[in-house]
PDB file of C-alpha atoms in Angstrom:
ATOM      1  CA  ILE A   1       0.000   0.000   0.000  1.00  0.00           C
ATOM      2  CA  THR A   2       1.458   3.316  -1.112  1.00  0.00           C
ATOM      3  CA  PRO A   3       0.794   5.384   2.061  1.00  0.00           C
ATOM      4  CA  ILE A   4       2.425   2.717   4.235  1.00  0.00           C
ATOM      5  CA  ALA A   5       5.426   2.573   1.894  1.00  0.00           C
ATOM      6  CA  GLY A   6       5.695   6.381   2.151  1.00  0.00           C
ATOM      7  CA  ILE A   7       5.594   6.215   5.959  1.00  0.00           C
ATOM      8  CA  LYS A   8       8.289   3.506   5.957  1.00  0.00           C
ATOM      9  CA  THR A   9      10.509   5.566   3.653  1.00  0.00           C
ATOM     10  CA  ASN A  10      10.084   8.595   5.894  1.00  0.00           C
ATOM     11  CA  THR A  11      10.833   6.608   9.076  1.00  0.00           C
ATOM     12  CA  ASP A  12      13.891   5.029   7.467  1.00  0.00           C
ATOM     13  CA  THR A  13      15.124   8.534   6.634  1.00  0.00           C
ATOM     14  CA  LEU A  14      14.490   9.669  10.226  1.00  0.00           C
ATOM     15  CA  VAL A  15      16.409   6.669  11.610  1.00  0.00           C
ATOM     16  CA  SER A  16      19.332   7.394   9.291  1.00  0.00           C
ATOM     17  CA  LYS A  17      19.427  11.061  10.302  1.00  0.00           C
ATOM     18  CA  ALA A  18      19.112  10.167  14.004  1.00  0.00           C
ATOM     19  CA  THR A  19      22.110   7.817  13.672  1.00  0.00           C
ATOM     20  CA  THR A  20      24.151  10.598  12.051  1.00  0.00           C
ATOM     21  CA  MET A  21      23.086  13.029  14.777  1.00  0.00           C
ATOM     22  CA  ASP A  22      24.012  10.501  17.472  1.00  0.00           C
ATOM     23  CA  SER A  23      27.499  10.169  15.971  1.00  0.00           C
ATOM     24  CA  LYS A  24      27.952  13.943  15.811  1.00  0.00           C
ATOM     25  CA  LEU A  25      26.695  14.395  19.384  1.00  0.00           C
ATOM     26  CA  GLY A  26      29.200  11.745  20.465  1.00  0.00           C
ATOM     27  CA  ASP A  27      31.975  13.752  18.801  1.00  0.00           C
ATOM     28  CA  ILE A  28      30.818  16.896  20.575  1.00  0.00           C
ATOM     29  CA  ASP A  29      30.714  15.016  23.887  1.00  0.00           C
ATOM     30  CA  ASN A  30      34.277  13.761  23.308  1.00  0.00           C
ATOM     31  CA  TYR A  31      35.659  17.256  22.684  1.00  0.00           C
ATOM     32  CA  ILE A  32      33.576  19.419  25.035  1.00  0.00           C
ATOM     33  CA  ALA A  33      35.969  19.031  28.001  1.00  0.00           C
ATOM     34  CA  THR A  34      38.953  20.088  25.866  1.00  0.00           C
ATOM     35  CA  ILE A  35      36.989  23.001  24.416  1.00  0.00           C
ATOM     36  CA  SER A  36      35.980  24.068  27.917  1.00  0.00           C
ATOM     37  CA  THR A  37      39.575  23.866  29.197  1.00  0.00           C
ATOM     38  CA  ASN A  38      40.911  25.834  26.255  1.00  0.00           C
ATOM     39  CA  THR A  39      38.190  28.441  26.667  1.00  0.00           C
ATOM     40  CA  GLY A  40      39.263  28.898  30.282  1.00  0.00           C
ATOM     41  CA  LYS A  41      42.921  29.212  29.249  1.00  0.00           C
ATOM     42  CA  CYS A  42      41.951  31.772  26.604  1.00  0.00           C
ATOM     43  CA  ALA A  43      39.990  33.791  29.181  1.00  0.00           C
ATOM     44  CA  ALA A  44      42.942  33.736  31.591  1.00  0.00           C
ATOM     45  CA  PHE A  45      45.325  34.849  28.825  1.00  0.00           C
ATOM     46  CA  THR A  46      42.954  37.657  27.858  1.00  0.00           C
ATOM     47  CA  GLU A  47      42.784  38.785  31.487  1.00  0.00           C
ATOM     48  CA  ASP A  48      46.603  38.758  31.709  1.00  0.00           C
ATOM     49  CA  THR A  49      46.785  40.797  28.501  1.00  0.00           C
ATOM     50  CA  ALA A  50      44.359  43.359  29.919  1.00  0.00           C
ATOM     51  CA  THR A  51      46.355  43.576  33.163  1.00  0.00           C
ATOM     52  CA  ASN A  52      49.614  44.035  31.265  1.00  0.00           C
ATOM     53  CA  THR A  53      48.036  46.673  29.044  1.00  0.00           C
ATOM     54  CA  LEU A  54      46.896  48.586  32.128  1.00  0.00           C
ATOM     55  CA  ASP A  55      50.391  48.300  33.645  1.00  0.00           C
ATOM     56  CA  ILE A  56      51.934  49.663  30.442  1.00  0.00           C
ATOM     57  CA  TYR A  57      49.424  52.526  30.398  1.00  0.00           C
ATOM     58  CA  ASN A  58      50.239  53.399  34.025  1.00  0.00           C
ATOM     59  CA  ARG A  59      53.969  53.384  33.272  1.00  0.00           C
ATOM     60  CA  ILE A  60      53.489  55.667  30.278  1.00  0.00           C
ATOM     61  CA  VAL A  61      51.478  58.069  32.441  1.00  0.00           C
ATOM     62  CA  THR A  62      54.273  58.021  35.039  1.00  0.00           C
ATOM     63  CA  ILE A  63      56.936  58.625  32.379  1.00  0.00           C
ATOM     64  CA  SER A  64      54.915  61.526  30.976  1.00  0.00           C
ATOM     65  CA  SER A  65      54.489  63.025  34.423  1.00  0.00           C
ATOM     66  CA  ASP A  66      58.185  62.617  35.221  1.00  0.00           C
ATOM     67  CA  THR A  67      59.162  64.175  31.895  1.00  0.00           C
ATOM     68  CA  THR A  68      56.913  67.146  32.564  1.00  0.00           C
ATOM     69  CA  GLN A  69      58.451  67.535  36.029  1.00  0.00           C
ATOM     70  CA  MET A  70      61.956  67.320  34.567  1.00  0.00           C
ATOM     71  CA  ARG A  71      61.133  70.081  32.084  1.00  0.00           C
ATOM     72  CA  ALA A  72      59.788  72.277  34.878  1.00  0.00           C
ATOM     73  CA  ASP A  73      62.890  71.596  37.010  1.00  0.00           C
ATOM     74  CA  MET A  74      65.149  72.357  34.036  1.00  0.00           C
ATOM     75  CA  ALA A  75      63.358  75.686  33.504  1.00  0.00           C
ATOM     76  CA  THR A  76      63.932  76.515  37.197  1.00  0.00           C
ATOM     77  CA  ILE A  77      67.622  75.598  36.961  1.00  0.00           C
ATOM     78  CA  ILE A  78      68.060  77.718  33.825  1.00  0.00           C
ATOM     79  CA  GLY A  79      66.346  80.633  35.570  1.00  0.00           C
ATOM     80  CA  LEU A  80      68.630  80.310  38.603  1.00  0.00           C
ATOM     81  CA  LEU A  81      71.729  80.078  36.430  1.00  0.00           C
ATOM     82  CA  GLN A  82      70.648  83.178  34.522  1.00  0.00           C
ATOM     83  CA  ASP A  83      70.191  85.025  37.841  1.00  0.00           C
ATOM     84  CA  ILE A  84      73.682  83.954  38.976  1.00  0.00           C
ATOM     85  CA  TYR A  85      75.141  84.978  35.640  1.00  0.00           C
ATOM     86  CA  ALA A  86      73.417  88.367  35.861  1.00  0.00           C
ATOM     87  CA  GLN A  87      74.683  88.923  39.428  1.00  0.00           C
ATOM     88  CA  MET A  88      78.197  88.236  38.225  1.00  0.00           C
ATOM     89  CA  GLY A  89      77.799  91.110  35.813  1.00  0.00           C
ATOM     90  CA  GLY A  90      77.247  88.896  32.855  1.00  0.00           C
ATOM     91  CA  ASN A  91      80.881  87.789  32.864  1.00  0.00           C
ATOM     92  CA  ALA A  92      81.662  84.152  33.089  1.00  0.00           C
TER      93      ALA A  92
END
């Protein structure tokens, strides 16, 4: 009977697809622990990268601040030397 043959064909197709799905789910199950571990390692590495980036930023800010202070100190030293030079009558 044609309708029964159609139902059998459809169920055979479903069984075949279910077998394929079962195989693929088995593969996923086999690799999920490794994927999870590697995801954790990746997250830790990303966190370390962010921490190092922040450290670098803070060091650059410190260098910039120190450079600005050095320029200000240099201007003060030049001013004092000019005052000493002027008090000596401009003769070295």
